[in-house]
Amino acid sequence: MANNTFESIYQTLKKRILKGDYSIKMRLPIEDDLITEFSSSRYAVRKAIKKLSEEGLVYSVKGRGVVLLEHTPQTQQFNLNLGELSGIHTASPDAPFDYQTDLVSFEQIIVDQALSQQTAFEVGIPVYALKRVRKINGTRAVIDINYFNAQLIPGITPKIAHDSIYNYIQKTLKVKIAVVKRMLRVDSAQSVDTENLALGKNNCVGNMISIAFNDSGRQFEYTESHFIPNELVFNQLIRN
Amino acid sequence: MANNTFESIYQTLKKRILKGDYSIKMRLPIEDDLITEFSSSRYAVRKAIKKLSEEGLVYSVKGRGVVLLEHTPQTQQFNLNLGELSGIHTASPDAPFDYQTDLVSFEQIIVDQALSQQTAFEVGIPVYALKRVRKINGTRAVIDINYFNAQLIPGITPKIAHDSIYNYIQKTLKVKIAVVKRMLRVDSAQSVDTENLALGKNNCVGNMISIAFNDSGRQFEYTESHFIPNELVFNQLIRN
DNA sequence: GAGTGGTCTAGACCACGGT
DNA sequence: CCGTGGTCTAGACCACTCC
């Protein structure tokens, strides 16, 4: 993991910050001191600080220095887990949760005008359309409504859909998932939700809409994940 | 705006991408060509490309080049509005929406154990606690439940709360809002929600929890924004 | 005015993708 | 193998903060 200079500086600094080594001054050492300490270039030091800043641990002020952001046990849960593609957590992040998939429907269809409007796929191309219910610790918590471009992601079968499509995409097809764009909404529950999810008295769902791109820039997926209230959390970070 | 070299390169490239100049090859020119064209250094060109990539327009592949991500009118709404601190949009982003604030409650209190657990403020410090309902086009769409550290943000009055606290913080107190960390959840509606929001038949709310930091790294705010379903959208971008 | 991070240049070598 | 982006160095000047 620490093959790169900047990565190893980043990790050293992060450990120290979390251990509290810099919390008296609420500052990182200045760049020149870090350059000396790590016997490296300004480029590497600055790249390490950039990464800490992207994670929400520090904030750089021109002319003053690199400031530590206050962090307490409560605010830890606001910090981003980078490198995690899903970006979705359970409300109790420590509990490693049990996970089970039910395939509700599976078909191959051609994109018509309405579906094109919804999914941004071109009219006329073939897509796999599937619905899967995710049980978390036995509770029907999420329904995934997927559309995969069948030209870019060929050969999906019910068995693959039941196991892991993302495994199939990456390991078998060797397709690189480069970028995922998302929108989050809260929607009133539709029949597909009330029929498949353990909503209890709740009549709304969270709706995470994702479109995913391969490393040639082509959109290969449109997915809506409808999830029950009170269970899932998303993180965001805004810097000025 | 285009004082910096990299910023002006970024804006030129962005315009060209959106105009479709590069869409035949689905690639950006290679770094060396951009260096020549803009008579600048590799640093500036790479920083411009980095910004395009952070915005979700392109994706760099080592050994291959910089790939354009497909974009259609539908996928435009997934692209990030950088530089917008609020990050919250109406479902129809173009319509400049009408906005009205009702101050529901206003008090100054001391943080106790329970509130500290919730807000991450230290026990014993004074905070302003307020609730405000936001009417969007006449609909009671959002209730903001704010706690401001009264030592860092002193002198809030009901009038300020009714007008704009963020104006007061930035313009009057000259406090720099450096970083905002957020969590998004869907919660079952509580009494504070049913009493103050136009929920209609819905019995859930979206809950955006924000903590904000000044440029000394101190947390000055904890806010929960509860909003009605079907009206608001959040964007996210994940890169590999 | 001294200290500090932000921008920029010129150059080198490495790692990966495709031929 | 060649072309490409990723990492890294050494150095310069600028813009901002704080005393």
mmCIF file with all atom_site columns, N, CA, C and O (backbone and C1' of nucleotides) in Angstrom, chain A residues 4-6 40-44 47 62-64, chain D residues 6-13 15-18:
data_model
loop_
_atom_site.group_PDB
_atom_site.id
_atom_site.type_symbol
_atom_site.label_atom_id
_atom_site.label_alt_id
_atom_site.label_comp_id
_atom_site.label_asym_id
_atom_site.label_entity_id
_atom_site.label_seq_id
_atom_site.pdbx_PDB_ins_code
_atom_site.Cartn_x
_atom_site.Cartn_y
_atom_site.Cartn_z
_atom_site.occupancy
_atom_site.B_iso_or_equiv
_atom_site.pdbx_formal_charge
_atom_site.auth_seq_id
_atom_site.auth_comp_id
_atom_site.auth_asym_id
_atom_site.auth_atom_id
_atom_site.pdbx_PDB_model_num
ATOM 1   N N     . ASN A 1 4  ? 4.206  4.299  -2.719  1.00 0.00 ? 4  ASN A N     1
ATOM 2   C CA    . ASN A 1 4  ? 4.505  5.672  -3.124  1.00 0.00 ? 4  ASN A CA    1
ATOM 3   C C     . ASN A 1 4  ? 4.983  6.499  -1.941  1.00 0.00 ? 4  ASN A C     1
ATOM 4   O O     . ASN A 1 4  ? 4.543  6.306  -0.810  1.00 0.00 ? 4  ASN A O     1
ATOM 5   N N     . THR A 1 5  ? 5.835  7.444  -2.247  1.00 0.00 ? 5  THR A N     1
ATOM 6   C CA    . THR A 1 5  ? 6.337  8.357  -1.220  1.00 0.00 ? 5  THR A CA    1
ATOM 7   C C     . THR A 1 5  ? 5.189  9.100  -0.551  1.00 0.00 ? 5  THR A C     1
ATOM 8   O O     . THR A 1 5  ? 5.069  9.118  0.673   1.00 0.00 ? 5  THR A O     1
ATOM 9   N N     . PHE A 1 6  ? 4.338  9.708  -1.366  1.00 0.00 ? 6  PHE A N     1
ATOM 10  C CA    . PHE A 1 6  ? 3.272  10.539 -0.786  1.00 0.00 ? 6  PHE A CA    1
ATOM 11  C C     . PHE A 1 6  ? 2.308  9.687  0.027   1.00 0.00 ? 6  PHE A C     1
ATOM 12  O O     . PHE A 1 6  ? 1.817  10.122 1.072   1.00 0.00 ? 6  PHE A O     1
ATOM 13  N N     . SER A 1 40 ? 11.963 14.258 1.475   1.00 0.00 ? 40 SER A N     1
ATOM 14  C CA    . SER A 1 40 ? 11.291 14.124 0.188   1.00 0.00 ? 40 SER A CA    1
ATOM 15  C C     . SER A 1 40 ? 11.073 15.510 -0.400  1.00 0.00 ? 40 SER A C     1
ATOM 16  O O     . SER A 1 40 ? 11.534 16.507 0.134   1.00 0.00 ? 40 SER A O     1
ATOM 17  N N     . SER A 1 41 ? 10.361 15.539 -1.499  1.00 0.00 ? 41 SER A N     1
ATOM 18  C CA    . SER A 1 41 ? 10.148 16.808 -2.182  1.00 0.00 ? 41 SER A CA    1
ATOM 19  C C     . SER A 1 41 ? 8.865  17.466 -1.682  1.00 0.00 ? 41 SER A C     1
ATOM 20  O O     . SER A 1 41 ? 8.033  16.857 -1.024  1.00 0.00 ? 41 SER A O     1
ATOM 21  N N     . ARG A 1 42 ? 8.718  18.718 -2.037  1.00 0.00 ? 42 ARG A N     1
ATOM 22  C CA    . ARG A 1 42 ? 7.513  19.432 -1.664  1.00 0.00 ? 42 ARG A CA    1
ATOM 23  C C     . ARG A 1 42 ? 6.297  18.789 -2.321  1.00 0.00 ? 42 ARG A C     1
ATOM 24  O O     . ARG A 1 42 ? 5.210  18.734 -1.733  1.00 0.00 ? 42 ARG A O     1
ATOM 25  N N     . TYR A 1 43 ? 6.464  18.311 -3.548  1.00 0.00 ? 43 TYR A N     1
ATOM 26  C CA    . TYR A 1 43 ? 5.379  17.657 -4.276  1.00 0.00 ? 43 TYR A CA    1
ATOM 27  C C     . TYR A 1 43 ? 4.759  16.532 -3.460  1.00 0.00 ? 43 TYR A C     1
ATOM 28  O O     . TYR A 1 43 ? 3.542  16.449 -3.299  1.00 0.00 ? 43 TYR A O     1
ATOM 29  N N     . ALA A 1 44 ? 5.616  15.655 -2.941  1.00 0.00 ? 44 ALA A N     1
ATOM 30  C CA    . ALA A 1 44 ? 5.112  14.496 -2.211  1.00 0.00 ? 44 ALA A CA    1
ATOM 31  C C     . ALA A 1 44 ? 4.413  14.911 -0.917  1.00 0.00 ? 44 ALA A C     1
ATOM 32  O O     . ALA A 1 44 ? 3.346  14.398 -0.577  1.00 0.00 ? 44 ALA A O     1
ATOM 33  N N     . LYS A 1 47 ? 1.062  16.480 -1.731  1.00 0.00 ? 47 LYS A N     1
ATOM 34  C CA    . LYS A 1 47 ? 0.087  15.498 -2.181  1.00 0.00 ? 47 LYS A CA    1
ATOM 35  C C     . LYS A 1 47 ? -0.474 14.715 -0.997  1.00 0.00 ? 47 LYS A C     1
ATOM 36  O O     . LYS A 1 47 ? -1.655 14.385 -0.957  1.00 0.00 ? 47 LYS A O     1
ATOM 37  N N     . LYS A 1 62 ? -3.830 29.472 3.385   1.00 0.00 ? 62 LYS A N     1
ATOM 38  C CA    . LYS A 1 62 ? -2.670 30.154 2.809   1.00 0.00 ? 62 LYS A CA    1
ATOM 39  C C     . LYS A 1 62 ? -2.146 31.196 3.792   1.00 0.00 ? 62 LYS A C     1
ATOM 40  O O     . LYS A 1 62 ? -2.916 31.971 4.347   1.00 0.00 ? 62 LYS A O     1
ATOM 41  N N     . GLY A 1 63 ? -0.866 31.226 4.014   1.00 0.00 ? 63 GLY A N     1
ATOM 42  C CA    . GLY A 1 63 ? -0.281 32.212 4.900   1.00 0.00 ? 63 GLY A CA    1
ATOM 43  C C     . GLY A 1 63 ? -0.310 31.846 6.367   1.00 0.00 ? 63 GLY A C     1
ATOM 44  O O     . GLY A 1 63 ? 0.302  32.505 7.190   1.00 0.00 ? 63 GLY A O     1
ATOM 45  N N     . ARG A 1 64 ? -1.060 30.780 6.725   1.00 0.00 ? 64 ARG A N     1
ATOM 46  C CA    . ARG A 1 64 ? -1.142 30.405 8.138   1.00 0.00 ? 64 ARG A CA    1
ATOM 47  C C     . ARG A 1 64 ? -0.584 29.014 8.401   1.00 0.00 ? 64 ARG A C     1
ATOM 48  O O     . ARG A 1 64 ? 0.245  28.823 9.279   1.00 0.00 ? 64 ARG A O     1
ATOM 49  P P     . DG  D 2 6  ? -2.768 9.995  -14.668 1.00 0.00 ? 6  DG  D P     1
ATOM 50  O "O5'" . DG  D 2 6  ? -1.438 9.311  -14.103 1.00 0.00 ? 6  DG  D "O5'" 1
ATOM 51  C "C5'" . DG  D 2 6  ? -1.511 8.002  -13.539 1.00 0.00 ? 6  DG  D "C5'" 1
ATOM 52  C "C4'" . DG  D 2 6  ? -0.386 7.792  -12.537 1.00 0.00 ? 6  DG  D "C4'" 1
ATOM 53  C "C3'" . DG  D 2 6  ? -0.358 8.835  -11.425 1.00 0.00 ? 6  DG  D "C3'" 1
ATOM 54  O "O3'" . DG  D 2 6  ? -0.080 8.180  -10.179 1.00 0.00 ? 6  DG  D "O3'" 1
ATOM 55  C "C1'" . DG  D 2 6  ? 1.700  8.848  -12.564 1.00 0.00 ? 6  DG  D "C1'" 1
ATOM 56  P P     . DT  D 2 7  ? 0.128  9.022  -8.851  1.00 0.00 ? 7  DT  D P     1
ATOM 57  O "O5'" . DT  D 2 7  ? 1.710  9.171  -8.784  1.00 0.00 ? 7  DT  D "O5'" 1
ATOM 58  C "C5'" . DT  D 2 7  ? 2.500  8.016  -8.584  1.00 0.00 ? 7  DT  D "C5'" 1
ATOM 59  C "C4'" . DT  D 2 7  ? 3.958  8.399  -8.524  1.00 0.00 ? 7  DT  D "C4'" 1
ATOM 60  C "C3'" . DT  D 2 7  ? 4.310  9.367  -7.380  1.00 0.00 ? 7  DT  D "C3'" 1
ATOM 61  O "O3'" . DT  D 2 7  ? 5.255  8.707  -6.553  1.00 0.00 ? 7  DT  D "O3'" 1
ATOM 62  C "C1'" . DT  D 2 7  ? 5.287  10.052 -9.437  1.00 0.00 ? 7  DT  D "C1'" 1
ATOM 63  P P     . DC  D 2 8  ? 5.673  9.350  -5.159  1.00 0.00 ? 8  DC  D P     1
ATOM 64  O "O5'" . DC  D 2 8  ? 6.831  10.366 -5.548  1.00 0.00 ? 8  DC  D "O5'" 1
ATOM 65  C "C5'" . DC  D 2 8  ? 8.023  9.855  -6.127  1.00 0.00 ? 8  DC  D "C5'" 1
ATOM 66  C "C4'" . DC  D 2 8  ? 8.896  10.979 -6.625  1.00 0.00 ? 8  DC  D "C4'" 1
ATOM 67  C "C3'" . DC  D 2 8  ? 9.092  12.155 -5.667  1.00 0.00 ? 8  DC  D "C3'" 1
ATOM 68  O "O3'" . DC  D 2 8  ? 10.320 11.958 -4.973  1.00 0.00 ? 8  DC  D "O3'" 1
ATOM 69  C "C1'" . DC  D 2 8  ? 9.019  12.768 -7.994  1.00 0.00 ? 8  DC  D "C1'" 1
ATOM 70  P P     . DT  D 2 9  ? 10.841 13.007 -3.896  1.00 0.00 ? 9  DT  D P     1
ATOM 71  O "O5'" . DT  D 2 9  ? 11.746 13.992 -4.738  1.00 0.00 ? 9  DT  D "O5'" 1
ATOM 72  C "C5'" . DT  D 2 9  ? 12.788 13.461 -5.554  1.00 0.00 ? 9  DT  D "C5'" 1
ATOM 73  C "C4'" . DT  D 2 9  ? 13.452 14.566 -6.336  1.00 0.00 ? 9  DT  D "C4'" 1
ATOM 74  C "C3'" . DT  D 2 9  ? 13.782 15.818 -5.524  1.00 0.00 ? 9  DT  D "C3'" 1
ATOM 75  O "O3'" . DT  D 2 9  ? 15.179 16.023 -5.520  1.00 0.00 ? 9  DT  D "O3'" 1
ATOM 76  C "C1'" . DT  D 2 9  ? 12.761 16.371 -7.603  1.00 0.00 ? 9  DT  D "C1'" 1
ATOM 77  P P     . DA  D 2 10 ? 15.875 16.989 -4.461  1.00 0.00 ? 10 DA  D P     1
ATOM 78  O "O5'" . DA  D 2 10 ? 15.994 18.364 -5.270  1.00 0.00 ? 10 DA  D "O5'" 1
ATOM 79  C "C5'" . DA  D 2 10 ? 16.597 18.365 -6.564  1.00 0.00 ? 10 DA  D "C5'" 1
ATOM 80  C "C4'" . DA  D 2 10 ? 16.559 19.771 -7.117  1.00 0.00 ? 10 DA  D "C4'" 1
ATOM 81  C "C3'" . DA  D 2 10 ? 16.696 20.862 -6.053  1.00 0.00 ? 10 DA  D "C3'" 1
ATOM 82  O "O3'" . DA  D 2 10 ? 17.640 21.838 -6.499  1.00 0.00 ? 10 DA  D "O3'" 1
ATOM 83  C "C1'" . DA  D 2 10 ? 14.728 21.200 -7.315  1.00 0.00 ? 10 DA  D "C1'" 1
ATOM 84  P P     . DG  D 2 11 ? 18.116 23.009 -5.499  1.00 0.00 ? 11 DG  D P     1
ATOM 85  O "O5'" . DG  D 2 11 ? 17.267 24.258 -6.002  1.00 0.00 ? 11 DG  D "O5'" 1
ATOM 86  C "C5'" . DG  D 2 11 ? 17.399 24.658 -7.343  1.00 0.00 ? 11 DG  D "C5'" 1
ATOM 87  C "C4'" . DG  D 2 11 ? 16.165 25.398 -7.792  1.00 0.00 ? 11 DG  D "C4'" 1
ATOM 88  C "C3'" . DG  D 2 11 ? 15.843 26.674 -7.024  1.00 0.00 ? 11 DG  D "C3'" 1
ATOM 89  O "O3'" . DG  D 2 11 ? 16.420 27.797 -7.680  1.00 0.00 ? 11 DG  D "O3'" 1
ATOM 90  C "C1'" . DG  D 2 11 ? 13.902 25.460 -7.743  1.00 0.00 ? 11 DG  D "C1'" 1
ATOM 91  P P     . DA  D 2 12 ? 16.331 29.274 -6.965  1.00 0.00 ? 12 DA  D P     1
ATOM 92  O "O5'" . DA  D 2 12 ? 14.996 29.934 -7.560  1.00 0.00 ? 12 DA  D "O5'" 1
ATOM 93  C "C5'" . DA  D 2 12 ? 14.831 30.022 -8.969  1.00 0.00 ? 12 DA  D "C5'" 1
ATOM 94  C "C4'" . DA  D 2 12 ? 13.437 30.550 -9.246  1.00 0.00 ? 12 DA  D "C4'" 1
ATOM 95  C "C3'" . DA  D 2 12 ? 13.110 31.793 -8.430  1.00 0.00 ? 12 DA  D "C3'" 1
ATOM 96  O "O3'" . DA  D 2 12 ? 12.986 32.919 -9.301  1.00 0.00 ? 12 DA  D "O3'" 1
ATOM 97  C "C1'" . DA  D 2 12 ? 11.317 30.174 -8.365  1.00 0.00 ? 12 DA  D "C1'" 1
ATOM 98  P P     . DC  D 2 13 ? 12.927 34.404 -8.627  1.00 0.00 ? 13 DC  D P     1
ATOM 99  O "O5'" . DC  D 2 13 ? 11.355 34.677 -8.521  1.00 0.00 ? 13 DC  D "O5'" 1
ATOM 100 C "C5'" . DC  D 2 13 ? 10.544 34.520 -9.680  1.00 0.00 ? 13 DC  D "C5'" 1
ATOM 101 C "C4'" . DC  D 2 13 ? 9.093  34.501 -9.247  1.00 0.00 ? 13 DC  D "C4'" 1
ATOM 102 C "C3'" . DC  D 2 13 ? 8.682  35.684 -8.355  1.00 0.00 ? 13 DC  D "C3'" 1
ATOM 103 O "O3'" . DC  D 2 13 ? 7.598  36.349 -8.972  1.00 0.00 ? 13 DC  D "O3'" 1
ATOM 104 C "C1'" . DC  D 2 13 ? 7.888  33.639 -7.483  1.00 0.00 ? 13 DC  D "C1'" 1
ATOM 105 P P     . DA  D 2 15 ? 0.472  37.956 -6.617  1.00 0.00 ? 15 DA  D P     1
ATOM 106 O "O5'" . DA  D 2 15 ? -0.132 37.199 -5.357  1.00 0.00 ? 15 DA  D "O5'" 1
ATOM 107 C "C5'" . DA  D 2 15 ? -0.906 36.023 -5.535  1.00 0.00 ? 15 DA  D "C5'" 1
ATOM 108 C "C4'" . DA  D 2 15 ? -1.579 35.654 -4.227  1.00 0.00 ? 15 DA  D "C4'" 1
ATOM 109 C "C3'" . DA  D 2 15 ? -2.205 36.826 -3.479  1.00 0.00 ? 15 DA  D "C3'" 1
ATOM 110 O "O3'" . DA  D 2 15 ? -3.328 36.327 -2.767  1.00 0.00 ? 15 DA  D "O3'" 1
ATOM 111 C "C1'" . DA  D 2 15 ? -0.482 35.927 -2.169  1.00 0.00 ? 15 DA  D "C1'" 1
ATOM 112 P P     . DC  D 2 16 ? -4.419 37.332 -2.156  1.00 0.00 ? 16 DC  D P     1
ATOM 113 O "O5'" . DC  D 2 16 ? -4.473 36.887 -0.627  1.00 0.00 ? 16 DC  D "O5'" 1
ATOM 114 C "C5'" . DC  D 2 16 ? -4.633 35.507 -0.306  1.00 0.00 ? 16 DC  D "C5'" 1
ATOM 115 C "C4'" . DC  D 2 16 ? -3.917 35.215 0.987   1.00 0.00 ? 16 DC  D "C4'" 1
ATOM 116 C "C3'" . DC  D 2 16 ? -4.339 36.123 2.149   1.00 0.00 ? 16 DC  D "C3'" 1
ATOM 117 O "O3'" . DC  D 2 16 ? -5.174 35.365 3.015   1.00 0.00 ? 16 DC  D "O3'" 1
ATOM 118 C "C1'" . DC  D 2 16 ? -1.974 35.715 2.097   1.00 0.00 ? 16 DC  D "C1'" 1
ATOM 119 P P     . DT  D 2 17 ? -5.782 36.039 4.346   1.00 0.00 ? 17 DT  D P     1
ATOM 120 O "O5'" . DT  D 2 17 ? -4.695 35.727 5.471   1.00 0.00 ? 17 DT  D "O5'" 1
ATOM 121 C "C5'" . DT  D 2 17 ? -4.308 34.381 5.721   1.00 0.00 ? 17 DT  D "C5'" 1
ATOM 122 C "C4'" . DT  D 2 17 ? -3.377 34.335 6.935   1.00 0.00 ? 17 DT  D "C4'" 1
ATOM 123 C "C3'" . DT  D 2 17 ? -3.841 35.164 8.121   1.00 0.00 ? 17 DT  D "C3'" 1
ATOM 124 O "O3'" . DT  D 2 17 ? -3.662 34.376 9.290   1.00 0.00 ? 17 DT  D "O3'" 1
ATOM 125 C "C1'" . DT  D 2 17 ? -1.652 35.829 7.488   1.00 0.00 ? 17 DT  D "C1'" 1
ATOM 126 P P     . DC  D 2 18 ? -4.295 34.845 10.681  1.00 0.00 ? 18 DC  D P     1
ATOM 127 O "O5'" . DC  D 2 18 ? -3.033 35.415 11.479  1.00 0.00 ? 18 DC  D "O5'" 1
ATOM 128 C "C5'" . DC  D 2 18 ? -1.820 34.654 11.497  1.00 0.00 ? 18 DC  D "C5'" 1
ATOM 129 C "C4'" . DC  D 2 18 ? -0.688 35.514 12.003  1.00 0.00 ? 18 DC  D "C4'" 1
ATOM 130 C "C3'" . DC  D 2 18 ? -1.079 36.484 13.134  1.00 0.00 ? 18 DC  D "C3'" 1
ATOM 131 O "O3'" . DC  D 2 18 ? -0.120 36.381 14.165  1.00 0.00 ? 18 DC  D "O3'" 1
ATOM 132 C "C1'" . DC  D 2 18 ? 0.046  37.636 11.419  1.00 0.00 ? 18 DC  D "C1'" 1
#
